[in-house]
Structures are given as structure tokens and as C-alpha cells.
Amino acid sequence: MPPVQEIRRSSSGRVLWKNLRPVPAGWRSGPVPVCDLAVDGERIAWLGSASQAPAGFQDVPQHDLGGALVTPGLIDCHTHLIHGGQRADEFALRLEGASYEEIARQGGGIVSSVRATRAADEDTLFRQALTRLDALRAEGVTAIEIKSGYGLDLETERKMLRVARRLGQARPVTVRTTFLGAHALPPEYAGRADDYIDLVCGTLLPTLHDEGLVDAVDVFCEGIGFSLAQSERVLRSATQRGLPVKMHAEQLSLLGGTALAARYGALSADHLEWLDEAGVRTMRQAGMVAVLLPGAYYFLRETRVPPVDLLRRHGVPMAVATDCNPGTSPTASLLLMMNMACTLFRLTVAEALDGVTRHAADALGDAGVSGRLAVGHPADFVVWEIDSPAELAYWMALPRCRFAVRQGRIVFQSGR
């Protein structure tokens, strides 16, 4: 395999990748057949038998992958990648018996990250987040969602979203931003949650949207977050501006946030440990994605598992994401989340792989990110140093990415 600088493209942007094994959606077990893949510019032009390559690809640069397994580029569809500080002391408190809710009500939790993020300048946040992003890219991640929500005022929410945009310019990765101003109640609004929602809907969201910093809107609907009525105000404000919505829902209790999100055509509901069958049916009817976050489940030592069997039974697509954040899921390994989704939530390998590719793409709602190896779709794919697709969920955070391609160009190559 030649190094990155020797990978050639024709003047027309056409490349033929030969002798690869593309893992099909829903792979269960058994061998994956070898084929060739043609790229024209930024998109897949053909995928099939080597003897049937389309006209116009006979004399273009060809690169033999030696039978390597190939998947779509991985997608991390739920992260809080940008934040100041860390919360290791809270981790120690939980090990001594304090609950997540108790820590939050004592001024810890999200609010402690708010203080650290407000205190950090933009360049510091950028450097710290870039380290986490590069760790994800080394595992084959080609697209990522990044939320705000550790600012809770205009200046810091803007700072976070500006950093997210910078990350997408500094690295060849697709970055989708989500405004999560309704993440927690800032200390200056203690006891005045409705007034804070006035600020979110009347100032923060419209200003940041007008500045081109917001791709979607999220809200934390929970007892320690925001009520159904307050959450609905945020969703209504977002949809009035034509922005897609999603929701942190049913993580710590069953409030009915998922049903509320469905009424507003949400892309996804995320966490879902307390989701009931009525909520699952609502998600199916609304075409929503269930985003499972096993890192938070593991780190908080939760015991209530999301209703995976119900989601399967009703045909709700399940995505898997890192939930990378300093308080409840301090990880930048999507491959580890695949392993945890299988071991803790009992997903199959096929479900976990679909969860970080096509279903994660659907949770982003971005036509430029498909999570699929198919003609006409973006040429975003990963070449792996593994023998079986099962190894993607088998190894625990052991990167096996040989190289990653985004929009037809190699954007990461392992140093191995």
C-alpha cells in the first residue's frame, strides 16, 4: 500500500479501488465477497465485479487493497467534544456513593463544566477539542456532531460553536453543530428556569442561527434539566426557524420527552434508558432514530438498559455514539462504544456497525453524510486491518484503521 502522498487520482478525479471486501449493511456472519469500487470526484460511481468496471475507468489510477475489509466512514452522531476542564473529582465522589443528581444539585455536574468552559479562551478550547477529534479520526470517524451547552450565555455558546466550525476547517472531517443552550440552568438563573428559556428562545438561538453557527437544536428534557413545557418552547423556536431538532430524553426518568420530540419531527431521541413501549411506537411513527450512549450508561454505573428488544420489535433504527463529555462519558473511542453496545446493551455486531454508519447518518439528517457504500453516495469509507467485521466490536478501543477516505480523498492514514 503506497503512502498517502503517492495515492493518485486522474485529472477528472476518478480512481478505481481494486480487490476490497465491502461490508454490506446488516452483515451477520460469513465471508465478504471481493469486488472493486470506482470513485468519481467525491462520490461512489460503481461497486461490483472487477470484470464489469464501467466505461471511463479503464485508464484511471488503480489501487489494490489486497482484499482488505472496507466499511462506510464511521459517524459519531452525539458528542459534547468542546469543553473546558475535566470532572475526575466527581467520578471519585460517585465511587463513594454520591449520585449524578446529588452532584448536580450541589453545583457540580454540567454547571461545573460551564464554569471551566466560560473561563477558557477559544484557542484553548480548540486545542483541547482537536486532540479528542484526532483520536476519533484515528478510528475511522469521517463525520461528527458537536453540541454546545457548556456556555449557557451568548458569549460562550458562540465561542463553542465557533470552535466547532474551526475544527471542521482544520481537519478533513464533516462537522455538524447542534445548539444545546437548554442543557442546564446557569447559576445566574437559579430558580428562574422560565426566564432562562426566554433567553434561549429570544436571544441565544436566533442570534447564533443568524450567525450561521447552528445546524440543529437539542434540549435536555429531564428532572434536573428542563420540563416538557420548557423543552417544547425550545423545539417550537427551532422549528419555526427551519432547524432540525433532537432531544436528550428518558435518561433518568420517564417524562415523555420522546413523544414531545416526535410531535416536532425530531431526528432522534438520545439515551432512552427509561423509554417505554408507547414511546417506542411514537418514535417509529415519527421516523426517529434511537441514539444509544453506552459510555454514559457504563460510566454512571446505571442498571436500567435501554429497551433494545422493543426498539428492534418496532423497527426503530438504533445509532451508537460516544457522548464524549467530561462528566458522564469521558471517551473519544467510537470503537469502544461499539463493544459496549454489544456487551452491555446486547446489540449484534451488525446492529452496532449500522449504528455508527447508516443509522448515525440518519440521526445527523445531513444529505452529505450517508453512512452507506452505494452508487451516488459520498465516497466516505474506511480500510481496516482486520479479517472479520466482528473485530470492529470485538477489540476494545484498539484502532485497526489502515486509512480513511472522505469525499474521495484519503484523509487519515495509520502510522503502522
C-alpha positions as a Markdown table, in Angstrom:
| # | Residue | x | y | z |
|---|---|---|---|---|
| 1 | Met | 0.0 | 0.0 | 0.0 |
| 2 | Pro | 1.6 | 3.3 | -1.1 |
| 3 | Pro | 1.8 | 6.2 | 1.4 |
| 4 | Val | -0.7 | 9.0 | 1.2 |
| 5 | Gln | 1.3 | 11.3 | -1.0 |
| 6 | Glu | 1.6 | 8.6 | -3.6 |
| 7 | Ile | -2.2 | 7.9 | -3.9 |
| 8 | Arg | -3.0 | 9.2 | -7.3 |
| 9 | Arg | -6.2 | 10.5 | -8.9 |
| 10 | Ser | -6.9 | 11.2 | -12.6 |
| 11 | Ser | -7.3 | 14.8 | -13.7 |
| 12 | Ser | -11.1 | 14.1 | -13.7 |
| 13 | Gly | -10.9 | 13.0 | -10.1 |
| 14 | Arg | -11.6 | 9.3 | -11.0 |
| 15 | Val | -10.0 | 6.5 | -9.0 |
| 16 | Leu | -10.5 | 2.7 | -9.1 |
| 17 | Trp | -10.0 | 0.9 | -5.8 |
| 18 | Lys | -9.5 | -2.8 | -6.5 |
| 19 | Asn | -9.7 | -6.0 | -4.5 |
| 20 | Leu | -11.6 | -4.9 | -1.5 |
| 21 | Arg | -14.3 | -6.5 | 0.6 |
| 22 | Pro | -17.1 | -4.0 | 1.4 |
| 23 | Val | -19.1 | -5.0 | 4.5 |
| 24 | Pro | -22.8 | -4.9 | 3.5 |
| 25 | Ala | -25.4 | -3.3 | 5.6 |
| 26 | Gly | -26.9 | -5.8 | 8.0 |
| 27 | Trp | -23.9 | -8.2 | 7.7 |
| 28 | Arg | -24.5 | -11.2 | 10.1 |
| 29 | Ser | -21.6 | -13.7 | 9.6 |
| 30 | Gly | -19.6 | -15.4 | 7.0 |
| 31 | Pro | -17.2 | -14.3 | 4.2 |
| 32 | Val | -17.5 | -10.9 | 2.5 |
| 33 | Pro | -17.0 | -11.1 | -1.3 |
| 34 | Val | -14.2 | -9.3 | -3.0 |
| 35 | Cys | -15.1 | -6.5 | -5.5 |
| 36 | Asp | -13.9 | -3.2 | -6.9 |
| 37 | Leu | -15.1 | 0.3 | -6.1 |
| 38 | Ala | -14.9 | 3.3 | -8.6 |
| 39 | Val | -14.9 | 6.9 | -7.3 |
| 40 | Asp | -15.7 | 9.8 | -9.5 |
| 41 | Gly | -14.8 | 13.1 | -7.7 |
| 42 | Glu | -16.4 | 13.0 | -4.3 |
| 43 | Arg | -18.9 | 10.1 | -4.9 |
| 44 | Ile | -19.1 | 6.4 | -5.5 |
| 45 | Ala | -19.7 | 5.8 | -9.2 |
| 46 | Trp | -19.7 | 2.0 | -9.2 |
| 47 | Leu | -19.3 | -1.1 | -6.9 |
| 48 | Gly | -19.1 | -4.6 | -8.3 |
| 49 | Ser | -17.2 | -7.3 | -10.1 |
| 50 | Ala | -13.7 | -6.4 | -11.4 |
| 51 | Ser | -14.7 | -7.6 | -14.8 |
| 52 | Gln | -17.6 | -5.2 | -15.1 |
| 53 | Ala | -15.9 | -1.9 | -14.4 |
| 54 | Pro | -17.8 | 0.9 | -16.2 |
| 55 | Ala | -16.5 | 2.7 | -19.2 |
| 56 | Gly | -14.2 | 5.5 | -18.4 |
| 57 | Phe | -12.5 | 3.7 | -15.5 |
| 58 | Gln | -10.1 | 1.5 | -17.5 |
| 59 | Asp | -7.3 | 4.0 | -17.7 |
| 60 | Val | -7.6 | 5.9 | -14.4 |
| 61 | Pro | -5.3 | 5.4 | -11.4 |
| 62 | Gln | -5.9 | 2.0 | -9.7 |
| 63 | His | -5.0 | 1.0 | -6.2 |
| 64 | Asp | -5.1 | -2.6 | -5.0 |
| 65 | Leu | -6.3 | -3.0 | -1.4 |
| 66 | Gly | -5.3 | -6.7 | -1.2 |
| 67 | Gly | -8.6 | -8.0 | 0.0 |
| 68 | Ala | -9.0 | -5.6 | 2.9 |
| 69 | Leu | -12.3 | -5.1 | 4.6 |
| 70 | Val | -14.0 | -1.8 | 3.9 |
| 71 | Thr | -16.9 | -0.1 | 5.7 |
| 72 | Pro | -18.5 | 3.3 | 5.3 |
| 73 | Gly | -16.8 | 6.1 | 7.2 |
| 74 | Leu | -17.8 | 6.0 | 10.9 |
| 75 | Ile | -20.0 | 8.7 | 12.2 |
| 76 | Asp | -20.2 | 9.9 | 15.8 |
| 77 | Cys | -23.7 | 11.4 | 16.0 |
| 78 | His | -23.8 | 12.6 | 19.6 |
| 79 | Thr | -20.8 | 14.4 | 21.2 |
| 80 | His | -20.0 | 17.2 | 23.6 |
| 81 | Leu | -16.5 | 17.4 | 22.2 |
| 82 | Ile | -15.8 | 21.0 | 23.2 |
| 83 | His | -15.5 | 21.8 | 26.9 |
| 84 | Gly | -13.1 | 23.3 | 29.4 |
| 85 | Gly | -11.6 | 21.3 | 32.3 |
| 86 | Gln | -12.4 | 17.8 | 33.5 |
| 87 | Arg | -14.5 | 16.3 | 36.3 |
| 88 | Ala | -12.4 | 13.5 | 37.7 |
| 89 | Asp | -13.2 | 14.5 | 41.2 |
| 90 | Glu | -16.9 | 13.9 | 40.6 |
| 91 | Phe | -16.1 | 10.5 | 39.3 |
| 92 | Ala | -14.4 | 9.8 | 42.7 |
| 93 | Leu | -17.5 | 11.1 | 44.5 |
| 94 | Arg | -19.8 | 8.8 | 42.6 |
| 95 | Leu | -17.5 | 5.9 | 43.6 |
| 96 | Glu | -18.0 | 6.9 | 47.2 |
| 97 | Gly | -21.8 | 6.8 | 46.8 |
| 98 | Ala | -23.0 | 10.2 | 45.5 |
| 99 | Ser | -25.5 | 10.1 | 42.7 |
| 100 | Tyr | -25.3 | 12.1 | 39.5 |
| 101 | Glu | -28.4 | 14.1 | 40.6 |
| 102 | Glu | -26.9 | 14.8 | 44.0 |
| 103 | Ile | -23.7 | 16.1 | 42.5 |
| 104 | Ala | -25.6 | 18.3 | 40.0 |
| 105 | Arg | -27.8 | 19.8 | 42.7 |
| 106 | Gln | -24.7 | 20.7 | 44.8 |
| 107 | Gly | -23.2 | 22.8 | 41.9 |
| 108 | Gly | -21.3 | 20.0 | 40.2 |
| 109 | Gly | -22.2 | 18.2 | 37.0 |
| 110 | Ile | -22.9 | 20.3 | 33.9 |
| 111 | Val | -22.6 | 23.6 | 35.8 |
| 112 | Ser | -19.0 | 22.9 | 36.8 |
| 113 | Ser | -18.1 | 22.3 | 33.2 |
| 114 | Val | -19.9 | 25.6 | 32.4 |
| 115 | Arg | -17.6 | 27.4 | 34.7 |
| 116 | Ala | -14.5 | 25.9 | 33.2 |
| 117 | Thr | -15.7 | 26.5 | 29.6 |
| 118 | Arg | -16.5 | 30.1 | 30.3 |
| 119 | Ala | -13.0 | 30.6 | 31.7 |
| 120 | Ala | -11.2 | 29.1 | 28.8 |
| 121 | Asp | -10.4 | 31.1 | 25.7 |
| 122 | Glu | -11.3 | 30.0 | 22.2 |
| 123 | Asp | -7.8 | 28.8 | 21.2 |
| 124 | Thr | -7.5 | 26.7 | 24.4 |
| 125 | Leu | -10.9 | 25.0 | 23.7 |
| 126 | Phe | -9.8 | 24.5 | 20.1 |
| 127 | Arg | -6.5 | 22.8 | 21.0 |
| 128 | Gln | -8.1 | 20.5 | 23.6 |
| 129 | Ala | -11.0 | 19.5 | 21.3 |
| 130 | Leu | -8.6 | 18.9 | 18.4 |
| 131 | Thr | -6.9 | 16.2 | 20.5 |
| 132 | Arg | -10.2 | 14.4 | 21.0 |
| 133 | Leu | -11.2 | 14.8 | 17.4 |
| 134 | Asp | -7.9 | 13.3 | 16.2 |
| 135 | Ala | -8.4 | 10.3 | 18.4 |
| 136 | Leu | -11.8 | 9.7 | 16.8 |
| 137 | Arg | -10.3 | 10.2 | 13.3 |
| 138 | Ala | -7.7 | 7.6 | 14.0 |
| 139 | Glu | -10.6 | 5.1 | 14.4 |
| 140 | Gly | -12.1 | 5.9 | 11.0 |
| 141 | Val | -14.5 | 8.7 | 12.0 |
| 142 | Thr | -15.3 | 10.9 | 9.0 |
| 143 | Ala | -18.3 | 12.8 | 10.3 |
| 144 | Ile | -19.2 | 14.1 | 13.8 |
| 145 | Glu | -21.9 | 16.0 | 15.6 |
| 146 | Ile | -20.7 | 18.6 | 18.2 |
| 147 | Lys | -23.0 | 20.2 | 20.7 |
| 148 | Ser | -22.7 | 23.5 | 22.5 |
| 149 | Gly | -24.3 | 23.6 | 26.0 |
| 150 | Tyr | -21.3 | 24.3 | 28.3 |
| 151 | Gly | -21.7 | 28.1 | 27.9 |
| 152 | Leu | -25.3 | 28.9 | 28.7 |
| 153 | Asp | -24.7 | 32.5 | 27.8 |
| 154 | Leu | -24.3 | 34.2 | 24.4 |
| 155 | Glu | -20.6 | 34.8 | 24.5 |
| 156 | Thr | -19.6 | 31.2 | 25.5 |
| 157 | Glu | -22.2 | 29.4 | 23.4 |
| 158 | Arg | -20.9 | 31.4 | 20.4 |
| 159 | Lys | -17.3 | 30.5 | 21.4 |
| 160 | Met | -18.1 | 26.8 | 21.5 |
| 161 | Leu | -19.8 | 26.8 | 18.1 |
| 162 | Arg | -17.1 | 28.9 | 16.5 |
| 163 | Val | -14.6 | 26.3 | 17.8 |
| 164 | Ala | -16.7 | 23.5 | 16.2 |
| 165 | Arg | -16.6 | 25.3 | 12.9 |
| 166 | Arg | -12.9 | 25.7 | 13.2 |
| 167 | Leu | -12.4 | 22.0 | 13.8 |
| 168 | Gly | -14.2 | 21.3 | 10.5 |
| 169 | Gln | -11.8 | 23.6 | 8.7 |
| 170 | Ala | -8.7 | 22.4 | 10.5 |
| 171 | Arg | -9.3 | 18.7 | 9.8 |
| 172 | Pro | -10.9 | 16.9 | 6.8 |
| 173 | Val | -14.0 | 15.7 | 8.7 |
| 174 | Thr | -17.6 | 16.7 | 8.4 |
| 175 | Val | -18.7 | 18.6 | 11.5 |
| 176 | Arg | -22.4 | 19.2 | 12.2 |
| 177 | Thr | -23.1 | 21.7 | 15.0 |
| 178 | Thr | -26.0 | 21.4 | 17.5 |
| 179 | Phe | -27.1 | 24.3 | 19.7 |
| 180 | Leu | -27.8 | 22.9 | 23.2 |
| 181 | Gly | -28.4 | 26.1 | 25.1 |
| 182 | Ala | -31.1 | 24.3 | 27.1 |
| 183 | His | -28.6 | 21.9 | 28.7 |
| 184 | Ala | -28.7 | 23.1 | 32.3 |
| 185 | Leu | -29.8 | 26.1 | 34.3 |
| 186 | Pro | -26.9 | 28.5 | 34.6 |
| 187 | Pro | -26.1 | 29.7 | 38.2 |
| 188 | Glu | -27.2 | 33.3 | 37.5 |
| 189 | Tyr | -30.7 | 32.0 | 36.6 |
| 190 | Ala | -31.1 | 29.8 | 39.7 |
| 191 | Gly | -34.8 | 29.4 | 40.4 |
| 192 | Arg | -35.7 | 31.2 | 37.2 |
| 193 | Ala | -35.8 | 28.4 | 34.6 |
| 194 | Asp | -38.6 | 30.0 | 32.5 |
| 195 | Asp | -36.7 | 33.3 | 32.3 |
| 196 | Tyr | -33.6 | 31.3 | 31.1 |
| 197 | Ile | -35.7 | 29.7 | 28.4 |
| 198 | Asp | -36.8 | 33.2 | 27.4 |
| 199 | Leu | -33.1 | 34.0 | 26.9 |
| 200 | Val | -32.5 | 30.7 | 24.9 |
| 201 | Cys | -35.5 | 31.2 | 22.6 |
| 202 | Gly | -35.4 | 35.0 | 22.3 |
| 203 | Thr | -31.7 | 35.8 | 22.1 |
| 204 | Leu | -29.3 | 32.8 | 22.1 |
| 205 | Leu | -30.9 | 30.7 | 19.4 |
| 206 | Pro | -31.9 | 33.4 | 16.9 |
| 207 | Thr | -28.5 | 35.2 | 17.2 |
| 208 | Leu | -26.4 | 32.1 | 16.8 |
| 209 | His | -28.6 | 30.9 | 14.0 |
| 210 | Asp | -28.3 | 34.2 | 12.2 |
| 211 | Glu | -24.5 | 34.0 | 12.5 |
| 212 | Gly | -24.5 | 30.6 | 10.7 |
| 213 | Leu | -23.3 | 28.6 | 13.6 |
| 214 | Val | -26.3 | 26.3 | 14.2 |
| 215 | Asp | -27.2 | 23.2 | 12.2 |
| 216 | Ala | -29.6 | 21.6 | 14.6 |
| 217 | Val | -31.1 | 22.2 | 18.1 |
| 218 | Asp | -31.2 | 19.9 | 21.2 |
| 219 | Val | -32.7 | 20.1 | 24.7 |
| 220 | Phe | -32.1 | 18.2 | 27.9 |
| 221 | Cys | -35.6 | 17.2 | 29.0 |
| 222 | Glu | -35.2 | 15.8 | 32.5 |
| 223 | Gly | -35.9 | 16.4 | 36.1 |
| 224 | Ile | -32.5 | 18.0 | 36.5 |
| 225 | Gly | -32.8 | 19.7 | 33.1 |
| 226 | Phe | -35.9 | 21.2 | 31.7 |
| 227 | Ser | -39.6 | 20.4 | 31.9 |
| 228 | Leu | -41.8 | 19.3 | 29.0 |
| 229 | Ala | -43.3 | 22.7 | 28.7 |
| 230 | Gln | -39.9 | 24.4 | 28.7 |
| 231 | Ser | -38.5 | 21.9 | 26.2 |
| 232 | Glu | -41.4 | 22.4 | 23.9 |
| 233 | Arg | -40.7 | 26.1 | 23.8 |
| 234 | Val | -37.2 | 25.4 | 22.6 |
| 235 | Leu | -38.4 | 22.9 | 20.0 |
| 236 | Arg | -41.0 | 25.3 | 18.7 |
| 237 | Ser | -38.5 | 28.1 | 18.4 |
| 238 | Ala | -36.1 | 25.9 | 16.5 |
| 239 | Thr | -38.7 | 24.5 | 14.0 |
| 240 | Gln | -40.0 | 28.0 | 13.4 |
| 241 | Arg | -36.5 | 28.8 | 12.1 |
| 242 | Gly | -36.5 | 25.7 | 9.9 |
| 243 | Leu | -33.9 | 23.9 | 12.1 |
| 244 | Pro | -34.0 | 20.2 | 12.7 |
| 245 | Val | -34.4 | 19.1 | 16.4 |
| 246 | Lys | -33.3 | 16.3 | 18.7 |
| 247 | Met | -33.7 | 15.6 | 22.4 |
| 248 | His | -31.9 | 14.1 | 25.4 |
| 249 | Ala | -34.8 | 12.1 | 26.6 |
| 250 | Glu | -35.8 | 9.5 | 29.2 |
| 251 | Gln | -32.2 | 9.1 | 30.5 |
| 252 | Leu | -33.0 | 9.3 | 34.3 |
| 253 | Ser | -36.8 | 9.1 | 34.3 |
| 254 | Leu | -39.8 | 8.7 | 32.1 |
| 255 | Leu | -41.1 | 12.3 | 31.4 |
| 256 | Gly | -42.5 | 11.8 | 27.9 |
| 257 | Gly | -39.8 | 13.8 | 26.2 |
| 258 | Thr | -39.6 | 11.3 | 23.3 |
| 259 | Ala | -43.3 | 11.7 | 22.4 |
| 260 | Leu | -42.8 | 15.5 | 22.6 |
| 261 | Ala | -39.8 | 15.4 | 20.3 |
| 262 | Ala | -41.8 | 13.2 | 17.8 |
| 263 | Arg | -44.5 | 15.8 | 17.6 |
| 264 | Tyr | -41.9 | 18.2 | 16.3 |
| 265 | Gly | -40.4 | 15.7 | 13.8 |
| 266 | Ala | -37.2 | 15.2 | 15.7 |
| 267 | Leu | -34.3 | 13.5 | 14.1 |
| 268 | Ser | -33.5 | 11.5 | 17.2 |
| 269 | Ala | -34.1 | 10.9 | 20.9 |
| 270 | Asp | -30.9 | 10.1 | 22.8 |
| 271 | His | -30.1 | 8.0 | 25.9 |
| 272 | Leu | -33.6 | 6.4 | 26.4 |
| 273 | Glu | -32.9 | 4.1 | 29.4 |
| 274 | Trp | -36.4 | 4.8 | 30.7 |
| 275 | Leu | -38.2 | 4.7 | 27.4 |
| 276 | Asp | -41.5 | 2.7 | 27.4 |
| 277 | Glu | -43.3 | 0.8 | 24.6 |
| 278 | Ala | -45.6 | 3.7 | 23.9 |
| 279 | Gly | -42.6 | 5.9 | 23.4 |
| 280 | Val | -41.0 | 3.4 | 21.1 |
| 281 | Arg | -44.2 | 3.2 | 18.9 |
| 282 | Thr | -44.2 | 7.0 | 18.7 |
| 283 | Met | -40.6 | 7.1 | 17.6 |
| 284 | Arg | -41.4 | 4.5 | 14.9 |
| 285 | Gln | -44.3 | 6.5 | 13.6 |
| 286 | Ala | -42.3 | 9.7 | 13.5 |
| 287 | Gly | -39.3 | 8.0 | 11.7 |
| 288 | Met | -36.9 | 8.9 | 14.5 |
| 289 | Val | -33.6 | 7.3 | 15.3 |
| 290 | Ala | -32.8 | 6.0 | 18.8 |
| 291 | Val | -29.3 | 7.1 | 19.8 |
| 292 | Leu | -27.8 | 4.7 | 22.3 |
| 293 | Leu | -25.0 | 6.0 | 24.5 |
| 294 | Pro | -23.4 | 3.1 | 26.3 |
| 295 | Gly | -20.4 | 5.2 | 27.6 |
| 296 | Ala | -22.7 | 7.2 | 29.8 |
| 297 | Tyr | -24.5 | 4.1 | 31.0 |
| 298 | Tyr | -21.2 | 2.5 | 31.9 |
| 299 | Phe | -19.6 | 5.5 | 33.5 |
| 300 | Leu | -22.6 | 6.3 | 35.7 |
| 301 | Arg | -22.9 | 2.6 | 36.6 |
| 302 | Glu | -26.6 | 2.6 | 35.6 |
| 303 | Thr | -28.6 | -0.6 | 35.8 |
| 304 | Arg | -31.6 | 0.2 | 33.6 |
| 305 | Val | -30.8 | -0.8 | 30.0 |
| 306 | Pro | -32.5 | 1.0 | 27.0 |
| 307 | Pro | -35.3 | -1.1 | 25.6 |
| 308 | Val | -33.3 | -2.6 | 22.8 |
| 309 | Asp | -35.8 | -5.5 | 22.3 |
| 310 | Leu | -38.7 | -3.1 | 21.9 |
| 311 | Leu | -36.8 | -0.9 | 19.5 |
| 312 | Arg | -36.0 | -4.0 | 17.4 |
| 313 | Arg | -39.5 | -5.3 | 17.5 |
| 314 | His | -41.0 | -2.0 | 16.3 |
| 315 | Gly | -38.3 | -1.4 | 13.7 |
| 316 | Val | -36.8 | 1.8 | 15.3 |
| 317 | Pro | -33.2 | 2.3 | 13.9 |
| 318 | Met | -30.6 | 2.4 | 16.6 |
| 319 | Ala | -27.5 | 4.6 | 16.4 |
| 320 | Val | -24.5 | 4.3 | 18.7 |
| 321 | Ala | -22.4 | 7.3 | 19.7 |
| 322 | Thr | -19.6 | 8.3 | 22.2 |
| 323 | Asp | -21.5 | 11.1 | 24.1 |
| 324 | Cys | -17.9 | 12.4 | 24.6 |
| 325 | Asn | -18.2 | 14.7 | 27.5 |
| 326 | Pro | -16.2 | 15.4 | 30.7 |
| 327 | Gly | -18.8 | 14.3 | 33.3 |
| 328 | Thr | -20.5 | 11.2 | 32.2 |
| 329 | Ser | -18.7 | 9.7 | 29.1 |
| 330 | Pro | -15.0 | 10.9 | 29.0 |
| 331 | Thr | -14.1 | 8.9 | 25.9 |
| 332 | Ala | -13.1 | 9.5 | 22.4 |
| 333 | Ser | -13.4 | 6.0 | 21.1 |
| 334 | Leu | -16.3 | 5.1 | 18.9 |
| 335 | Leu | -15.0 | 1.5 | 18.6 |
| 336 | Leu | -15.1 | 1.1 | 22.3 |
| 337 | Met | -18.7 | 2.2 | 22.2 |
| 338 | Met | -19.4 | -0.5 | 19.6 |
| 339 | Asn | -18.0 | -3.0 | 22.0 |
| 340 | Met | -20.1 | -1.6 | 24.9 |
| 341 | Ala | -23.2 | -1.5 | 22.9 |
| 342 | Cys | -22.8 | -5.2 | 22.2 |
| 343 | Thr | -21.7 | -6.3 | 25.7 |
| 344 | Leu | -23.9 | -4.0 | 27.8 |
| 345 | Phe | -26.9 | -3.5 | 25.6 |
| 346 | Arg | -26.8 | -6.8 | 23.7 |
| 347 | Leu | -26.7 | -5.4 | 20.2 |
| 348 | Thr | -25.4 | -7.7 | 17.5 |
| 349 | Val | -22.2 | -6.7 | 15.6 |
| 350 | Ala | -24.4 | -5.9 | 12.6 |
| 351 | Glu | -26.5 | -3.6 | 14.7 |
| 352 | Ala | -23.5 | -1.9 | 16.2 |
| 353 | Leu | -21.9 | -1.3 | 12.8 |
| 354 | Asp | -25.1 | 0.0 | 11.4 |
| 355 | Gly | -25.3 | 2.2 | 14.5 |
| 356 | Val | -22.1 | 4.0 | 13.7 |
| 357 | Thr | -22.7 | 4.3 | 10.0 |
| 358 | Arg | -26.1 | 4.5 | 8.3 |
| 359 | His | -28.3 | 5.0 | 11.4 |
| 360 | Ala | -25.9 | 7.5 | 12.7 |
| 361 | Ala | -26.0 | 9.3 | 9.4 |
| 362 | Asp | -29.8 | 9.4 | 9.6 |
| 363 | Ala | -29.5 | 10.9 | 13.1 |
| 364 | Leu | -27.5 | 13.7 | 11.7 |
| 365 | Gly | -30.0 | 14.4 | 9.0 |
| 366 | Asp | -27.3 | 15.6 | 6.6 |
| 367 | Ala | -27.7 | 14.6 | 2.9 |
| 368 | Gly | -23.9 | 14.9 | 2.6 |
| 369 | Val | -23.3 | 12.1 | 5.1 |
| 370 | Ser | -24.9 | 8.8 | 4.2 |
| 371 | Gly | -23.1 | 6.1 | 6.1 |
| 372 | Arg | -23.6 | 3.8 | 3.2 |
| 373 | Leu | -21.4 | 2.2 | 0.4 |
| 374 | Ala | -23.6 | 2.8 | -2.6 |
| 375 | Val | -23.5 | 4.3 | -6.0 |
| 376 | Gly | -24.2 | 8.0 | -5.9 |
| 377 | His | -23.4 | 8.3 | -2.2 |
| 378 | Pro | -20.4 | 10.2 | -0.8 |
| 379 | Ala | -17.1 | 8.3 | -1.2 |
| 380 | Asp | -16.5 | 8.1 | 2.6 |
| 381 | Phe | -15.0 | 4.8 | 3.6 |
| 382 | Val | -12.5 | 3.1 | 5.9 |
| 383 | Val | -10.0 | 0.4 | 5.0 |
| 384 | Trp | -9.4 | -1.9 | 8.0 |
| 385 | Glu | -6.6 | -4.1 | 9.2 |
| 386 | Ile | -8.9 | -6.9 | 10.3 |
| 387 | Asp | -10.1 | -10.3 | 9.0 |
| 388 | Ser | -13.7 | -10.2 | 10.0 |
| 389 | Pro | -16.2 | -7.4 | 10.5 |
| 390 | Ala | -16.8 | -8.8 | 14.0 |
| 391 | Glu | -13.4 | -7.5 | 15.1 |
| 392 | Leu | -14.7 | -3.9 | 14.9 |
| 393 | Ala | -16.8 | -4.7 | 18.0 |
| 394 | Tyr | -14.5 | -7.3 | 19.5 |
| 395 | Trp | -11.4 | -5.3 | 20.1 |
| 396 | Met | -11.8 | -2.9 | 22.9 |
| 397 | Ala | -10.5 | 0.5 | 21.7 |
| 398 | Leu | -7.7 | -1.0 | 19.6 |
| 399 | Pro | -7.6 | 1.1 | 16.4 |
| 400 | Arg | -7.4 | -1.1 | 13.3 |
| 401 | Cys | -7.9 | 1.7 | 10.8 |
| 402 | Arg | -5.4 | 1.4 | 7.9 |
| 403 | Phe | -6.7 | 4.6 | 6.3 |
| 404 | Ala | -9.9 | 6.6 | 5.8 |
| 405 | Val | -11.3 | 8.3 | 2.7 |
| 406 | Arg | -13.6 | 11.2 | 2.8 |
| 407 | Gln | -15.2 | 12.7 | -0.3 |
| 408 | Gly | -12.9 | 10.6 | -2.5 |
| 409 | Arg | -9.6 | 11.6 | -0.8 |
| 410 | Ile | -7.5 | 9.9 | 1.8 |
| 411 | Val | -7.8 | 12.0 | 5.0 |
| 412 | Phe | -6.1 | 9.7 | 7.5 |
| 413 | Gln | -3.5 | 7.0 | 7.3 |
| 414 | Ser | -2.2 | 4.9 | 10.2 |
| 415 | Gly | 1.4 | 5.2 | 11.0 |
| 416 | Arg | 1.7 | 1.4 | 11.5 |
